[in-house]
């Protein structure tokens, strides 16, 4: 009786010590979930999710405050990845909130007045220019977040969809299956 | 526009399945020769049920009828089940088994290509668990002086349960050789004594051994036409032989000779027609070896130590479950990544 | 007898080679125009160096190689440049790419050119010559040959010359070997010299006995040492570089590994031939042998100027009326040409005219029954049925676990599939999705960094501003030390300057000033819109206007070209 108790106590002490040790040894700094979520997000910093950037949205998701279907630039693929990461069900985009064709901003340089407002709005510093100087967009750095559209007082910024060309062309999903053919 | 390659071989799924059906014919012919035309009744019933349930399920699942009905896979399910259960049975037995196989084991899993289990073997398992009594009424072969029933008499029994001339069912049926062997061994007889009983032939049971040879001939045709590869049949029969030989050599009085295992029960049917079903078997060579060896081991264990007379169907179902695991752990090394660089 | 090795799998499609291999190579007629794509090779697109209306000479460079991995493009004959614009090219996508269109003047006037003795010339110069002559792999992969003829890191023992030509229908290498064996072998000597290779193994499939005999004869006649012509079994895809290397040497070169790391390099026989012409005579790559076969009256091989429209070429072979499409390359890996107007490129080894009877449209695909016939024929020893399963479900991570990128897209799997599943298309789809995702991931990484930097910068500016403000305040305090009633906000100079009321007021004032200015600008702009004077360029002189228009036009064109950045991100196969 006594020996059994002692053994049990001994085991619990040992396991407790192991647990305590590993809690100290393998302590994780910060919240790794937020970083994992942030890594899935497309980093457009567009704020379409209602949060001021990808990181705040990631934090909101991690806290359980935000849904996973609020990021149009990430596409359905993004939702799927978030669902998998968080172990929740896939949730489609709300009505009319789906992703749009990928586009970059374009400044009509004949209309630009050089107010620098768009420069301040750009989350990735993809617009170059100075006060009273013409601005232009570095297309390769533009994430297509559209944050520069609203501040422009003369509406000289437009979004231009990226056309399909040989460099960015993709193979289509095959549609030869008997079920698809029969459904046509 | 479509993408290369622009040419394909003329082989098609329905052609492959048709060859499998053709390969069953020698076995069926010998079946009719030795046991009378009862099997034709159940084959017909199974075919009609298989096609009908397939059509209903395709309709319900909103799939095109023609390509899937003409792929012959439903017929194979029906035929394999009909060949696995007693031919002299009420009509609903084969109908229930076939329908269960097609509806539950095939279409609820996603139809052709997506079924985890062999539908015919699921049908068999359901029948032998639900209606064990009906599954023991095997017709005696003609060579044992059995009263050969005509086709009309078969139909009359199948649908009305009436045998001609007030015969009892026992007069036309018998226990299978495997069953007899098992019960007689329980009674304390030795293998030699049992094998001298009249129902046993040279290799297996009288008649049954010839049907098994018929299936082996069909299997050879499938091998020659490259419909199936040699890996699964060879491994299955080889392993079954080896295990049976070990037991037999250790204790010949209690364990029957390996050839008996080959030519009795559904071993030949299994080796060439059931375990080679591509949908439920592994795709890698190593995986196929593991799968077939496992099936042979299970067949032997169930036959020798289990509660059921034959183990082929249960071995198939049990090995079907293991296929994803076997595939995952038997992936071959790819070109140029075999380690030694050569 | 040399010991040959085997590779896994392979298929035996009907070869259809005798149709076009019975007659000798014919010089194709001068076409009415040449449409020469500037991107005919793996790597960066060549940059156009000619203007519309310019007269060019045969052999003149019209596209300058750009960057390390690129190759030059030349005018195939003399004539006038009629356009430098986007034209449909021979590509799976059917999309246009930048092409130079030349109207030949019929004089076929050569630019000044001269050869060199490869034994007396430094290797770097030889390689430069290959690059400027636009020599690329003519087996279909079009990889710039100068980039393949290095051997500084790895000792190269064997140079493999690929004359296997395993794809059905194609006979251009067969005929080239029969008719120009000597020059092929001399080209092989040049390549051997560049690679310091010890031996040269020439692999030819045994269904080309005439070519084997001609090459063996040429080896004996010219007294080439350590050079052997080897008949290899006819088995598709035995002409794939990796498969041929395996068959001849037993070495397996894995995906993503250069064969030079294993001491082998492989060139197509036609590449060796063209390299010889470029080095010894200074002739750039202007033409190639093209098999025209299939649904034609006279299937045969033509020597075709690069840029010749396919329509004009197939007409010379008598393309029949019921041809419904052109296939460039073989039936196993070829491209379904988007139009007959595309120009012949360096990759065009064969044009198959397809009729419905010869090449019926694909059948609807049945479900996979896991029969593993595909795995049995896969030369890369993959499990195509598993890759298909995951590509179909768009689980791209899993496709990579099943070695998707080891797939060489040879098409053997789809050829044998009894369910007629377009397997290769699934793999191509999965590959391009994965490439795109990787690019997006990289773009996201860059955006994240830039955003973090942006936030940092704003933070720093804020701090600097606050510091400046604090200093100002300190200065103001120091200037008025005896002020009887200092402002309450300035009472505590140690207070966090950011929180001072003064700062808030300052910034509010600044902001409102700014806002006022912006509002004014917006009002002005709106006014301009209203009065139909929207541009800030309207008050300029006509001359300035014209200049601006010109700049805009140039910019538009640049925009168009720049939005087609070429192939640095493309698969080498295309």
XYZ file of N, CA, C and O in Angstrom, chain A residues 35 38-39 41-45 52-54 77 81 102 106 108-113 115-117 119-126 134 138 141 143 151 153-154 160 163-181, chain C residues 89 91-93 95-97 362-367 391-394 422 425-426 428-429 432-433 436-437 440-441 444-448 450-451 453-454 457 514 518 521-522 525-526 534-537 548 552 555 559 563-566 569-570 574:
472
model
N 2.505 34.938 -36.249
C 3.479 34.968 -37.339
C 3.122 33.982 -38.433
O 3.281 34.268 -39.622
N 0.361 35.501 -40.352
C 0.878 36.603 -41.159
C 1.617 36.077 -42.392
O 1.561 36.668 -43.466
N 2.274 34.939 -42.231
C 3.017 34.370 -43.364
C 2.083 33.920 -44.471
O 2.463 33.878 -45.634
N -0.851 35.440 -45.127
C -1.497 36.624 -45.725
C -0.620 37.205 -46.835
O 0.599 37.099 -46.792
N -1.246 37.836 -47.828
C -0.494 38.247 -49.030
C 0.313 39.525 -48.872
O 0.973 39.941 -49.806
N 0.250 40.161 -47.712
C 1.087 41.340 -47.450
C 0.788 42.510 -48.377
O 1.677 43.292 -48.715
N -0.429 42.600 -48.830
C -0.767 43.772 -49.632
C -0.976 44.980 -48.741
O -0.940 46.111 -49.200
N -1.209 44.771 -47.466
C -1.439 45.830 -46.483
C -2.602 46.709 -46.909
O -2.600 47.907 -46.700
N -5.847 47.615 -40.040
C -4.867 48.466 -40.730
C -3.611 47.718 -41.145
O -2.509 48.084 -40.773
N -3.757 46.663 -41.905
C -2.570 45.940 -42.375
C -2.696 44.464 -42.091
O -3.616 43.996 -41.419
N -1.729 43.723 -42.647
C -1.814 42.265 -42.553
C -1.539 41.784 -41.132
O -2.200 40.880 -40.633
N -7.708 30.384 -51.969
C -6.536 29.610 -51.562
C -6.051 30.063 -50.188
O -5.719 29.248 -49.333
N -5.804 27.981 -46.736
C -4.585 27.815 -45.939
C -4.837 28.208 -44.487
O -4.379 27.538 -43.570
N -5.803 40.693 -60.441
C -4.618 41.359 -59.917
C -4.311 42.602 -60.760
O -4.340 42.553 -61.987
N -1.632 52.959 -61.430
C -0.958 53.695 -62.497
C -1.307 55.165 -62.343
O -2.475 55.523 -62.205
N -1.607 58.830 -63.846
C -1.642 59.612 -65.083
C -0.786 60.843 -64.827
O -1.181 61.772 -64.132
N 0.403 60.817 -65.382
C 1.377 61.843 -65.024
C 1.005 63.205 -65.584
O 1.568 64.221 -65.204
N 0.057 63.251 -66.495
C -0.358 64.536 -67.040
C -1.355 65.227 -66.123
O -1.660 66.400 -66.310
N -1.887 64.498 -65.183
C -2.877 65.090 -64.297
C -2.333 65.285 -62.887
O -2.815 66.118 -62.138
N -1.302 64.533 -62.532
C -0.745 64.554 -61.175
C -0.281 65.967 -60.827
O 0.354 66.647 -61.628
N -0.625 66.410 -59.585
C -0.224 67.749 -59.157
C 0.937 67.704 -58.171
O 1.383 68.733 -57.687
N 1.106 66.223 -55.005
C 0.693 66.573 -53.643
C 1.294 65.675 -52.580
O 1.167 65.958 -51.396
N 1.895 64.577 -52.956
C 2.550 63.586 -52.073
C 1.586 62.815 -51.180
O 2.021 62.043 -50.335
N 0.310 63.015 -51.325
C -0.621 62.299 -50.440
C -0.570 60.788 -50.677
O -0.685 59.998 -49.750
N 1.949 59.150 -51.691
C 3.208 58.636 -51.150
C 3.028 58.202 -49.711
O 3.512 57.161 -49.288
N 2.308 59.056 -48.958
C 2.119 58.730 -47.552
C 1.181 57.545 -47.384
O 1.298 56.796 -46.419
N 0.259 57.397 -48.318
C -0.718 56.323 -48.176
C -0.122 54.963 -48.521
O -0.592 53.938 -48.036
N 0.893 54.966 -49.374
C 1.390 53.682 -49.864
C 2.068 52.890 -48.748
O 3.054 53.359 -48.169
N 1.568 51.703 -48.430
C 2.135 50.947 -47.311
C 3.488 50.316 -47.623
O 4.175 49.876 -46.719
N 3.845 50.231 -48.899
C 5.115 49.569 -49.227
C 6.084 50.512 -49.933
O 7.041 50.079 -50.549
N 5.834 51.811 -49.813
C 6.715 52.819 -50.422
C 6.983 52.526 -51.893
O 8.127 52.565 -52.343
N 5.934 52.227 -52.635
C 6.132 51.884 -54.041
C 5.886 53.089 -54.944
O 5.860 52.946 -56.156
N 6.239 65.409 -60.148
C 5.386 64.344 -60.639
C 5.699 63.038 -59.889
O 6.851 62.757 -59.576
N 6.276 52.402 -58.830
C 7.174 51.302 -59.196
C 6.284 50.061 -59.332
O 5.890 49.451 -58.333
N 6.808 46.803 -57.455
C 6.669 46.752 -55.999
C 5.222 46.959 -55.568
O 4.882 46.757 -54.417
N 1.552 46.410 -54.671
C 0.811 45.216 -54.287
C -0.637 45.278 -54.738
O -1.393 44.348 -54.507
N -6.863 58.902 -51.372
C -6.292 60.203 -51.006
C -6.060 61.127 -52.195
O -5.958 62.329 -52.011
N -6.320 63.781 -54.659
C -7.340 64.830 -54.794
C -7.784 65.032 -56.239
O -8.822 65.612 -56.476
N -6.994 64.569 -57.199
C -7.351 64.850 -58.595
C -7.715 63.561 -59.341
O -7.847 63.570 -60.567
N -4.687 49.320 -63.044
C -4.608 48.649 -64.332
C -4.395 47.167 -64.103
O -3.429 46.776 -63.450
N -2.124 42.369 -67.714
C -2.590 41.522 -68.815
C -1.874 40.173 -68.809
O -0.772 40.039 -68.274
N -2.522 39.195 -69.406
C -1.879 37.891 -69.520
C -0.862 37.932 -70.664
O -1.141 38.472 -71.727
N 0.303 37.420 -70.418
C 1.297 37.321 -71.479
C 2.092 36.049 -71.283
O 1.895 35.335 -70.284
N 2.993 35.775 -72.204
C 3.699 34.501 -72.174
C 4.439 34.297 -70.857
O 4.525 33.199 -70.333
N 4.934 35.404 -70.276
C 5.706 35.284 -69.040
C 4.878 34.875 -67.846
O 5.359 34.181 -66.962
N 3.608 35.318 -67.785
C 2.812 34.984 -66.598
C 1.680 34.014 -66.909
O 0.826 33.754 -66.074
N 1.678 33.488 -68.139
C 0.612 32.563 -68.529
C 0.714 31.275 -67.733
O 1.796 30.815 -67.389
N -0.471 30.720 -67.431
C -0.495 29.481 -66.647
C -1.278 28.411 -67.389
O -2.200 28.709 -68.136
N -0.913 27.164 -67.140
C -1.695 26.052 -67.686
C -3.040 26.001 -66.993
O -3.141 26.190 -65.789
N -4.053 25.713 -67.799
C -5.393 25.625 -67.241
C -5.626 24.261 -66.609
O -5.007 23.277 -66.987
N -6.551 24.237 -65.677
C -6.986 22.964 -65.092
C -7.689 22.164 -66.182
O -8.581 22.672 -66.852
N -7.270 20.913 -66.400
C -7.868 20.147 -67.498
C -9.364 19.928 -67.286
O -9.808 19.716 -66.164
N -10.105 20.008 -68.367
C -11.559 19.834 -68.269
C -12.000 18.731 -69.209
O -12.929 18.900 -69.982
N -11.311 17.600 -69.137
C -11.637 16.514 -70.048
C -12.394 15.395 -69.357
O -12.698 14.404 -69.973
N -12.650 15.537 -68.053
C -13.212 14.378 -67.362
C -14.622 14.103 -67.844
O -15.339 15.007 -68.268
N -14.985 12.874 -67.794
C -16.238 12.428 -68.381
C -17.418 13.141 -67.727
O -18.407 13.464 -68.378
N -17.294 13.432 -66.455
C -18.387 14.093 -65.751
C -18.534 15.522 -66.264
O -19.641 15.991 -66.553
N -17.373 16.211 -66.427
C -17.442 17.582 -66.939
C -17.956 17.596 -68.362
O -18.770 18.440 -68.738
N -17.481 16.638 -69.171
C -17.897 16.611 -70.573
C -19.402 16.375 -70.669
O -20.094 17.015 -71.440
N 3.126 33.410 -81.445
C 4.314 32.577 -81.611
C 3.984 31.121 -81.279
O 2.912 30.814 -80.769
N 3.874 28.687 -79.105
C 3.928 28.488 -77.658
C 2.605 27.867 -77.234
O 1.576 28.127 -77.845
N 2.669 27.055 -76.176
C 1.460 26.379 -75.692
C 0.323 27.365 -75.431
O -0.837 27.040 -75.592
N 0.678 28.570 -75.014
C -0.348 29.518 -74.587
C -1.114 30.103 -75.747
O -2.230 30.562 -75.583
N -0.317 32.827 -77.012
C -0.253 34.272 -76.791
C 0.837 34.881 -77.677
O 1.744 34.186 -78.124
N 0.733 36.174 -77.932
C 1.744 36.817 -78.774
C 3.021 37.132 -77.997
O 3.006 37.225 -76.773
N 4.103 37.292 -78.744
C 5.379 37.687 -78.160
C 6.072 38.597 -79.175
O 5.657 38.677 -80.333
N -9.175 14.606 -78.141
C -9.091 13.729 -76.975
C -10.461 13.229 -76.536
O -11.447 13.954 -76.621
N -10.489 11.974 -76.087
C -11.738 11.435 -75.570
C -11.954 11.954 -74.159
O -11.019 12.347 -73.482
N -13.204 11.922 -73.760
C -13.507 12.302 -72.383
C -12.811 11.322 -71.450
O -12.743 10.132 -71.722
N -12.284 11.853 -70.361
C -11.482 11.019 -69.470
C -12.363 10.290 -68.465
O -13.195 10.884 -67.808
N -12.151 8.968 -68.350
C -12.832 8.181 -67.321
C -12.058 8.351 -66.014
O -10.932 8.842 -66.015
N -12.650 7.936 -64.905
C -11.902 8.022 -63.648
C -10.674 7.120 -63.676
O -10.634 6.126 -64.394
N -2.796 16.456 -58.014
C -2.923 17.620 -58.904
C -4.399 17.891 -59.170
O -4.839 19.034 -59.226
N -5.166 16.820 -59.297
C -6.596 16.950 -59.544
C -7.268 17.627 -58.360
O -8.151 18.458 -58.532
N -6.832 17.284 -57.159
C -7.397 17.892 -55.963
C -6.708 19.192 -55.588
O -6.967 19.749 -54.535
N -5.813 19.672 -56.450
C -5.078 20.918 -56.240
C -4.297 20.909 -54.923
O -4.144 21.936 -54.270
N -5.772 13.239 -69.353
C -4.659 14.080 -69.834
C -3.669 14.341 -68.709
O -3.548 15.446 -68.195
N -1.127 17.201 -68.788
C -1.710 18.521 -68.596
C -1.928 18.801 -67.112
O -1.748 19.930 -66.658
N -2.298 17.791 -66.341
C -2.444 17.989 -64.899
C -1.098 18.369 -64.275
O -1.032 19.226 -63.405
N 1.466 19.794 -65.805
C 1.848 21.149 -66.234
C 1.055 22.185 -65.457
O 1.579 23.209 -65.025
N -0.229 21.885 -65.273
C -1.079 22.785 -64.496
C -0.512 22.946 -63.088
O -0.332 24.061 -62.598
N 2.760 24.979 -63.079
C 2.657 26.430 -63.256
C 1.972 27.065 -62.060
O 2.291 28.189 -61.697
N 1.049 26.338 -61.417
C 0.442 26.891 -60.201
C 1.502 27.034 -59.101
O 1.524 28.026 -58.383
N 3.729 29.957 -59.825
C 3.065 31.221 -59.565
C 2.989 31.472 -58.064
O 3.215 32.577 -57.591
N 2.690 30.412 -57.318
C 2.591 30.576 -55.874
C 3.924 30.983 -55.275
O 3.990 31.807 -54.376
N 4.368 34.548 -55.952
C 3.521 35.358 -55.078
C 4.084 35.401 -53.669
O 4.053 36.432 -53.003
N 4.606 34.262 -53.235
C 5.173 34.196 -51.897
C 6.364 35.140 -51.790
O 6.518 35.863 -50.821
N 5.167 38.609 -51.679
C 4.632 38.909 -50.352
C 5.763 39.180 -49.369
O 5.671 40.075 -48.528
N 6.851 38.408 -49.501
C 7.998 38.631 -48.625
C 8.552 40.034 -48.819
O 8.823 40.751 -47.859
N 8.715 40.397 -50.098
C 9.240 41.727 -50.404
C 8.311 42.788 -49.852
O 8.741 43.762 -49.214
N 6.999 42.596 -50.062
C 6.023 43.582 -49.595
C 6.084 43.700 -48.072
O 6.004 44.799 -47.528
N 6.251 42.540 -47.416
C 6.318 42.578 -45.949
C 7.520 43.410 -45.497
O 7.407 44.286 -44.645
N 9.122 45.679 -47.174
C 8.953 47.099 -47.511
C 7.965 47.754 -46.550
O 8.142 48.909 -46.170
N 6.945 47.011 -46.158
C 5.969 47.569 -45.241
C 6.599 47.805 -43.874
O 6.395 48.848 -43.248
N 9.669 48.332 -43.298
C 10.565 49.485 -43.438
C 9.761 50.782 -43.447
O 10.141 51.775 -42.835
N 8.630 50.760 -44.108
C 7.748 51.910 -44.186
C 7.308 52.331 -42.787
O 7.372 53.510 -42.421
N 10.132 53.791 -40.907
C 10.454 55.134 -41.373
C 9.481 56.143 -40.780
O 9.877 57.203 -40.293
N -2.079 72.048 -44.657
C -1.890 71.075 -45.732
C -3.226 70.754 -46.376
O -3.365 70.787 -47.590
N -4.357 71.238 -50.118
C -4.804 70.118 -50.947
C -6.204 70.365 -51.476
O -6.495 70.160 -52.651
N -5.995 72.617 -54.230
C -5.506 71.945 -55.438
C -6.614 71.119 -56.063
O -6.814 71.145 -57.287
N -7.337 70.403 -55.193
C -8.415 69.572 -55.703
C -9.458 70.429 -56.384
O -9.964 70.093 -57.465
N -8.192 71.440 -59.600
C -8.231 70.333 -60.558
C -9.657 70.104 -61.040
O -9.900 69.914 -62.226
N -10.592 70.146 -60.098
C -11.992 69.940 -60.460
C -12.435 70.998 -61.444
O -13.129 70.734 -62.419
N -8.061 69.594 -68.491
C -7.650 68.644 -67.458
C -6.143 68.497 -67.347
O -5.639 68.131 -66.317
N -5.417 68.748 -68.370
C -3.996 68.391 -68.346
C -3.141 69.552 -67.863
O -3.443 70.724 -68.111
N -2.051 69.197 -67.202
C -1.085 70.222 -66.825
C -0.133 70.500 -67.982
O 0.876 71.144 -67.827
N -0.457 69.996 -69.126
C 0.440 70.166 -70.267
C -0.187 71.042 -71.345
O 0.358 71.172 -72.434
N 6.065 65.781 -76.090
C 5.388 64.975 -75.063
C 4.665 63.797 -75.716
O 4.727 62.667 -75.235
N 5.192 59.983 -74.889
C 4.086 59.121 -74.474
C 4.008 57.870 -75.347
O 3.794 56.768 -74.859
N 6.690 55.616 -74.477
C 6.417 55.016 -73.180
C 5.381 53.893 -73.318
O 5.505 52.826 -72.735
N 5.917 50.205 -72.390
C 4.997 49.592 -71.438
C 4.551 48.228 -71.953
O 4.538 47.243 -71.231
N 5.690 44.773 -70.212
C 4.718 43.915 -69.535
C 4.815 42.474 -70.026
O 4.075 41.615 -69.611
N 5.716 42.236 -70.944
C 5.985 40.859 -71.373
C 7.423 40.544 -71.046
O 8.280 40.498 -71.911
N 7.721 40.327 -69.794
C 9.117 40.335 -69.387
C 9.933 39.156 -69.889
O 11.070 39.013 -69.517
N 9.387 38.346 -70.715
C 10.222 37.285 -71.275
C 10.256 36.081 -70.384
O 9.351 35.856 -69.616
N 11.373 33.426 -66.084
C 10.635 32.641 -65.101
C 9.919 31.466 -65.751
O 8.985 30.926 -65.213
N 10.336 31.133 -66.943
C 9.633 30.055 -67.623
C 10.349 28.742 -67.450
O 11.518 28.689 -67.112
N 9.836 25.221 -72.444
C 9.074 26.052 -73.362
C 10.007 26.940 -74.121
O 9.831 28.033 -74.390
